[in-house]
Backbone as JSON, one array per atom type, in Angstrom:
{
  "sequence": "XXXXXXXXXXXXXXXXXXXXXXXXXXXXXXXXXXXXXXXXXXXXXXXXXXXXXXXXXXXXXXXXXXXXXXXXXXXXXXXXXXXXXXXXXXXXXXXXXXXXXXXXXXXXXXXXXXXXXXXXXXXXXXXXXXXXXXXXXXXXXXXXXXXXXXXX",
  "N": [[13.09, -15.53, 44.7], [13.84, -12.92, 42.99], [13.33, -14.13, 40.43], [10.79, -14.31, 40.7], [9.83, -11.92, 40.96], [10.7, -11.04, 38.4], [9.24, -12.62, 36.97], [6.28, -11.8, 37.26], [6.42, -9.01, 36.34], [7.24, -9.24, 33.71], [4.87, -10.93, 33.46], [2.86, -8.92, 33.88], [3.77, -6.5, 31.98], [3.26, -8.05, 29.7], [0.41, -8.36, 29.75], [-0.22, -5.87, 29.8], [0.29, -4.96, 27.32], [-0.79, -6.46, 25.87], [-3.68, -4.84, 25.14], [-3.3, -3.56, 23.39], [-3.19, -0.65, 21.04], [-4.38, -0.24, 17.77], [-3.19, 0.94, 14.92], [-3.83, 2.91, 11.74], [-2.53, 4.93, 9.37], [-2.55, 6.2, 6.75], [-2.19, 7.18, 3.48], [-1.95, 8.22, 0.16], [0.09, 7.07, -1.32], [1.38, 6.09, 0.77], [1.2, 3.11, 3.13], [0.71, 2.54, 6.78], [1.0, 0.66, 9.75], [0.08, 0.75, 12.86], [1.23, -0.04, 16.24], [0.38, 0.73, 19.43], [1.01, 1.46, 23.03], [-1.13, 1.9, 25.46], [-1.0, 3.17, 27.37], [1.4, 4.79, 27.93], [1.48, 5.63, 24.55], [3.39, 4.61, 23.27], [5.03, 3.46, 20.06], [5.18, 0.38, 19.53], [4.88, -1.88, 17.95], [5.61, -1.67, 14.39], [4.5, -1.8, 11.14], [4.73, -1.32, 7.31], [3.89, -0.2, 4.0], [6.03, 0.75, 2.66], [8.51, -0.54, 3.21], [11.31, -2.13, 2.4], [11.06, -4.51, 1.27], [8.83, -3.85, -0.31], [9.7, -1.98, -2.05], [9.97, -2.77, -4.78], [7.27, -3.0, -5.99], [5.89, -0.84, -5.38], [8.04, 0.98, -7.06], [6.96, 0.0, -9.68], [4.63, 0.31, -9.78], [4.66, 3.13, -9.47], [5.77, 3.82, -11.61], [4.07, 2.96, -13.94], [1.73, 4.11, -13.45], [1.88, 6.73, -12.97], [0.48, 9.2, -12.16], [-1.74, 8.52, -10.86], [-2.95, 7.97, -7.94], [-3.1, 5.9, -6.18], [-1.23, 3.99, -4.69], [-0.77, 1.41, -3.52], [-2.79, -1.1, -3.21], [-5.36, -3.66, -1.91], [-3.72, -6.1, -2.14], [-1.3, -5.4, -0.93], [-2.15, -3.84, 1.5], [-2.8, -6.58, 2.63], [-0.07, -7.88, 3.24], [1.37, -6.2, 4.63], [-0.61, -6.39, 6.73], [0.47, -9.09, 7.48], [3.5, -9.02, 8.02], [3.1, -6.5, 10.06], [1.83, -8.86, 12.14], [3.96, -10.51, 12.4], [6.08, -9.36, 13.95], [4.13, -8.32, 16.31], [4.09, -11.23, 16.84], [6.65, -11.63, 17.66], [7.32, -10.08, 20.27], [5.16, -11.08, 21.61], [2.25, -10.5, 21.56], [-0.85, -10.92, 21.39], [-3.17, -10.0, 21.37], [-5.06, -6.82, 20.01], [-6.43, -3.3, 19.82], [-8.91, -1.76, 17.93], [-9.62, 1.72, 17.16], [-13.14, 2.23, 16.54], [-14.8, 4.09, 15.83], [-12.86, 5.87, 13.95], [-12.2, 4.1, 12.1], [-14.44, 3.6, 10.78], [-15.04, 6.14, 9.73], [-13.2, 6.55, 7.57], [-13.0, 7.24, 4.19], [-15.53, 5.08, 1.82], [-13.78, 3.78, -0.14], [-11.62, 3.16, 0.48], [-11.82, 2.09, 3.04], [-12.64, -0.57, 2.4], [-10.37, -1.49, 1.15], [-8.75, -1.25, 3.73], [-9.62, -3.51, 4.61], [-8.44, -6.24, 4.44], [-6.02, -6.18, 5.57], [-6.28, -6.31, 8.54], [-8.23, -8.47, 7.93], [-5.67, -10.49, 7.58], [-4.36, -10.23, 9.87], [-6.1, -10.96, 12.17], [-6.26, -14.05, 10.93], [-3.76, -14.99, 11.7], [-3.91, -15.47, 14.06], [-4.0, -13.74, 15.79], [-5.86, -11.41, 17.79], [-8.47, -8.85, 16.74], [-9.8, -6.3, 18.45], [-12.71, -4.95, 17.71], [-13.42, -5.13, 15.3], [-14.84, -7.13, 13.8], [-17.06, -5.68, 13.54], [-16.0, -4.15, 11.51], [-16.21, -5.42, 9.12], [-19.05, -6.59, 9.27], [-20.37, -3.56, 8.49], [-18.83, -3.11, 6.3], [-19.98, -5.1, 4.56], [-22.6, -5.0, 4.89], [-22.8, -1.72, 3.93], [-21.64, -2.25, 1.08], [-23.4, -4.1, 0.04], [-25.32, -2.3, -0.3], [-25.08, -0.36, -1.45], [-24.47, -1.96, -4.03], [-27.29, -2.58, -4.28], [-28.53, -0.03, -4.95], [-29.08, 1.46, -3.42], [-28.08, 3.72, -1.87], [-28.24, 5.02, 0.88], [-26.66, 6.08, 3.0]],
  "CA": [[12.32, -14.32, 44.88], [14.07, -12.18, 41.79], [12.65, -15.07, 39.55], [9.04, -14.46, 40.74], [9.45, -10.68, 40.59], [10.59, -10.74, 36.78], [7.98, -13.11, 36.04], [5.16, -10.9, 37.85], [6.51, -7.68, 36.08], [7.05, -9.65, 32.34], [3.41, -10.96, 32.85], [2.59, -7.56, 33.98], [3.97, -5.77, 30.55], [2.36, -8.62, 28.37], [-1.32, -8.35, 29.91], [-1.02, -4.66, 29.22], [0.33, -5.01, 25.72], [-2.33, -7.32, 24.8], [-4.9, -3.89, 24.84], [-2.63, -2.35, 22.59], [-4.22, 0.4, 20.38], [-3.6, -0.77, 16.14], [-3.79, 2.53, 14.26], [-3.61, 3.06, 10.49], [-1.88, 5.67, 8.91], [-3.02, 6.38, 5.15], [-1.95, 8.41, 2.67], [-2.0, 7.99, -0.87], [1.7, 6.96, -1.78], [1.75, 4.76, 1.66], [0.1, 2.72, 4.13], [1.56, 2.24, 7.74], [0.37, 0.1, 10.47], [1.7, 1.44, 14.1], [0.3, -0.78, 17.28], [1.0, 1.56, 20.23], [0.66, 0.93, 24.23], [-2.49, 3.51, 25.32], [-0.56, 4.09, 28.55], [2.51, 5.66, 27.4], [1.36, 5.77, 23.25], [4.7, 4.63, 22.23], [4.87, 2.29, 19.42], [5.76, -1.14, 20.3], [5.52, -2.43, 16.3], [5.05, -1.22, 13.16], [5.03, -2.52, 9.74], [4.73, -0.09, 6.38], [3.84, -0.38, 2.52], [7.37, 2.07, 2.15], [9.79, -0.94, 3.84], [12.48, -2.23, 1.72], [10.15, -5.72, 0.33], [7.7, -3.45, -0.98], [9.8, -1.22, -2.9], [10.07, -3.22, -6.34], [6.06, -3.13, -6.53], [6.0, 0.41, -5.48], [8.57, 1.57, -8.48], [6.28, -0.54, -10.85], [3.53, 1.12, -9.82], [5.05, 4.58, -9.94], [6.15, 3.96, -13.04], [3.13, 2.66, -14.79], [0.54, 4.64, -12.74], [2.45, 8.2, -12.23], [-0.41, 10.29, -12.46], [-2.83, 7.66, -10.23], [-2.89, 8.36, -6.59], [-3.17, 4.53, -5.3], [0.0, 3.12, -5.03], [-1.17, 0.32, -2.66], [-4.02, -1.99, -2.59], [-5.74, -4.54, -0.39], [-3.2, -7.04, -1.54], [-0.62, -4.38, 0.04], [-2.59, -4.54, 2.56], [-2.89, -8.01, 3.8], [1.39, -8.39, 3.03], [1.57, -5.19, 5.57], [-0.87, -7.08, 8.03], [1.43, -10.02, 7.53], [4.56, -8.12, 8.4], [3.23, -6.79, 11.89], [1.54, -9.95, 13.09], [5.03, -11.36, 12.64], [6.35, -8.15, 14.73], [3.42, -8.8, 16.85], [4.28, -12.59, 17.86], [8.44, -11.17, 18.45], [7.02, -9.09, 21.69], [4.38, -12.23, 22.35], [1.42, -9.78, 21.52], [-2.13, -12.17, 21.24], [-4.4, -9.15, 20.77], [-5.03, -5.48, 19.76], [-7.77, -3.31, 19.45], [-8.91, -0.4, 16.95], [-10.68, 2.75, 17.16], [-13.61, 1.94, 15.27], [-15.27, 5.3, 14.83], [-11.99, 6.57, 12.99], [-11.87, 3.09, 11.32], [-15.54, 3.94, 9.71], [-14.74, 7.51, 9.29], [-12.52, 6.71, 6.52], [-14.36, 6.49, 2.89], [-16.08, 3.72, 1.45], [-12.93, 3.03, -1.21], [-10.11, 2.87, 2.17], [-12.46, 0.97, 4.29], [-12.62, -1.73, 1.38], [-8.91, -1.62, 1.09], [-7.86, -1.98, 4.63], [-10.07, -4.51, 5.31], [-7.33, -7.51, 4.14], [-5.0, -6.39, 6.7], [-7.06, -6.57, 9.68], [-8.29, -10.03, 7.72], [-4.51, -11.23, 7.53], [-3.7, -10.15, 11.04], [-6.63, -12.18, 12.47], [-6.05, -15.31, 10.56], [-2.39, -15.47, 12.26], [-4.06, -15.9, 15.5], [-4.47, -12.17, 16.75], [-7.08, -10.85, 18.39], [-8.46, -7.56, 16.27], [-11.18, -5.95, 18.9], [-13.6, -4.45, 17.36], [-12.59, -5.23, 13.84], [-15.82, -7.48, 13.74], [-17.78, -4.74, 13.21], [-16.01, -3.26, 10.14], [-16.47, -6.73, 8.23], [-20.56, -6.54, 8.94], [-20.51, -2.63, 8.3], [-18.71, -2.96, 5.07], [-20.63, -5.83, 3.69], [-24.26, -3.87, 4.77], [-22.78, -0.88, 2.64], [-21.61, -2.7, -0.44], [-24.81, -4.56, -0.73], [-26.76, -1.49, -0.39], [-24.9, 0.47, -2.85], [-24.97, -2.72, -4.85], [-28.93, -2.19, -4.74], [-28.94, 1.27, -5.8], [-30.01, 2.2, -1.54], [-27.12, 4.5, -0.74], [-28.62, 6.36, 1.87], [-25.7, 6.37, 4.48]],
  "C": [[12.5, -13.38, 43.68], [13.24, -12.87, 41.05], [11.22, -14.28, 39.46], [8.58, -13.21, 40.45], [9.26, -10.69, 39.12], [9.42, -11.4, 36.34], [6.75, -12.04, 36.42], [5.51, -9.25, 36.9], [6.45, -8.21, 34.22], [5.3, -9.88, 32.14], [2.47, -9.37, 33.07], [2.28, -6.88, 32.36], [2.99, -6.86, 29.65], [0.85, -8.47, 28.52], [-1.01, -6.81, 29.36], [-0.6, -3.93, 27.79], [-0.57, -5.75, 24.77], [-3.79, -6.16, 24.94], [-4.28, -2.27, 24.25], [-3.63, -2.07, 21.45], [-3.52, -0.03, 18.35], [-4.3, 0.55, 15.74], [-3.3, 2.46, 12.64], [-3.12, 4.21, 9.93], [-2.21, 6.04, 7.24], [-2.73, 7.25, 4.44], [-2.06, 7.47, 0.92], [-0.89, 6.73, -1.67], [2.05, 5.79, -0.98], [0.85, 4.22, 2.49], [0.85, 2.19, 5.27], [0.65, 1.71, 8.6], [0.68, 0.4, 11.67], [0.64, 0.99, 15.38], [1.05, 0.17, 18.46], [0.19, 1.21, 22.06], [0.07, 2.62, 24.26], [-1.86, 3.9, 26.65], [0.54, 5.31, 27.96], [2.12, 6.04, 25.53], [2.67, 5.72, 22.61], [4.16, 3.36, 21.38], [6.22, 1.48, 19.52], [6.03, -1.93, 19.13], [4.73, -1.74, 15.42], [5.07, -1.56, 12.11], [4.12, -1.26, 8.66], [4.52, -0.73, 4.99], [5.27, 0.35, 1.93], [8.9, 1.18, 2.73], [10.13, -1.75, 2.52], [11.59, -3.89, 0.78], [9.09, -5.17, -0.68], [8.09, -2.73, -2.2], [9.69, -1.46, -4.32], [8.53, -2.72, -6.76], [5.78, -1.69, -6.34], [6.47, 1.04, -6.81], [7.71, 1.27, -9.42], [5.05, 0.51, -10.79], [3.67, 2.59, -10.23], [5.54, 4.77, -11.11], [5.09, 3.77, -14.07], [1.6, 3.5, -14.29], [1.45, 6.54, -12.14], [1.33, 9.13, -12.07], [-1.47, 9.83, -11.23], [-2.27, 7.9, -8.74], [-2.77, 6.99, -5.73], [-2.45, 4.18, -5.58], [-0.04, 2.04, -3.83], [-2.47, 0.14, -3.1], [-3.94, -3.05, -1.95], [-4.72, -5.8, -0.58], [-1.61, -6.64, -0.61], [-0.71, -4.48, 0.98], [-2.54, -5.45, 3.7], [-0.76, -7.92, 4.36], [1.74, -7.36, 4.49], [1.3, -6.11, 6.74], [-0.05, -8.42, 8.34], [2.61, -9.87, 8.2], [4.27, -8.03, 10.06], [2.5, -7.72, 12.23], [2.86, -10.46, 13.26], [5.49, -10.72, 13.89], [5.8, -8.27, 15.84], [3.77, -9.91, 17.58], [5.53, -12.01, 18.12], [7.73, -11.0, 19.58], [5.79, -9.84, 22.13], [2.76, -10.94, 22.69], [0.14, -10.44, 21.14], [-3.23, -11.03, 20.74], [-4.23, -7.48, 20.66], [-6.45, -5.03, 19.62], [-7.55, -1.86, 18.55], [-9.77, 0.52, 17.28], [-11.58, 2.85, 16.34], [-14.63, 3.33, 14.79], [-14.24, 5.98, 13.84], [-11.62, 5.96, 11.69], [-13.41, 3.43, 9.87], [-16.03, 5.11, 9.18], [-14.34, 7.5, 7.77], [-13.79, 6.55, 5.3], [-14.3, 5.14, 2.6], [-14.24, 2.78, 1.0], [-11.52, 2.32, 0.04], [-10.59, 2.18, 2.7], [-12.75, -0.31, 3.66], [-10.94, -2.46, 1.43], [-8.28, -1.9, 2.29], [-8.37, -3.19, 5.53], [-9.36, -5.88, 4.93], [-6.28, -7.03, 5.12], [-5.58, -6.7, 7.97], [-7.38, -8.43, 9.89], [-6.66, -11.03, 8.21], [-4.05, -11.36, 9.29], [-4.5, -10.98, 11.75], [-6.09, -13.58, 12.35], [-4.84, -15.61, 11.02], [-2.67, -15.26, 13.48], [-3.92, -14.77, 16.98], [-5.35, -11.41, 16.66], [-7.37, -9.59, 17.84], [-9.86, -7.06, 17.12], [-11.44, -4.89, 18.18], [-13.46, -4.47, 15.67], [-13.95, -6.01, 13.35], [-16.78, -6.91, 13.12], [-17.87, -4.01, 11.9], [-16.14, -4.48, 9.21], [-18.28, -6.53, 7.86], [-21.09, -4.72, 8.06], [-20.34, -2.42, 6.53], [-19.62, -4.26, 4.14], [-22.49, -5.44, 3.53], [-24.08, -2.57, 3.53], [-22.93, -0.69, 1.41], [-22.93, -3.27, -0.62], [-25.76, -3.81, -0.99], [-25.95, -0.54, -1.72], [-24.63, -0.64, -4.02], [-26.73, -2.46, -5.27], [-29.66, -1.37, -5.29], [-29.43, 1.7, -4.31], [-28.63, 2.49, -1.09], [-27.42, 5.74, 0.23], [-27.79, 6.5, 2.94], [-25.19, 7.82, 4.31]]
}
């Protein structure tokens, strides 16, 4: 009977961690990833462009780019989304989803850039809802401001 409870309360927590909320964090200097349960909004994992693997390419950058405001890009990025999918499978997490009006809020140059983490976190076999959307969104954009038709 204990048995059947824990299992009923473990599958419990994992169904309602699989409609955990993936949020982005952005700033210039860093880029943070922070997956958080929408009941309580604690975060459950996080992975960062500012943790201890990143720092060598950071210094380089700050050293050769002091003046330049991007000290990450998209291959930042993916290595980030790499990071929490790992984080992700620990706590047996299969899917997440994003807020995608805040996701297409951001500008063009950010919404280019965090689209390799989203990519990376997919391709390791987790579910990004609504993430779909910013793949077709950003490739309608670029082709139109490829064309010289930026009317958005």
């Amino acid at each position: 009977k204990f048995m059947l409870v824990t299992y009923f309360l473990l599958t419990t927590q994992l169904n309602s961690l699989s409609h955990s909320l993936l949020h982005l964090v952005l700033s210039c200097g860093k880029l943070t990833a922070q997956v958080t349960q929408p009941t309580t909004a604690s975060i459950i994992a996080m992975a960062s462009s500012s943790e201890q693997e990143f720092v060598p390419l950071y210094r380089a950058r700050l050293n050769h780019f002091s003046r330049h405001c991007g000290l990450w890009d998209s291959r930042t990025a993916a290595h980030v989304g790499d990071k929490l999918t790992l984080r992700l499978h620990d706590i047996h997490v299969s899917a997440v989803s994003i807020d995608l009006q805040d996701e297409l809020s951001r500008p063009l140059h950010l919404h280019q850039l965090v689209l390799p983490l989203f990519d990376s976190v997919r391709r390791a076999s987790v579910l990004v809802h609504g993430a779909e959307k910013l793949w077709v969104t950003g490739s309608v954009l670029m082709s139109s401001i490829r064309n010289g038709r930026s009317g958005f």
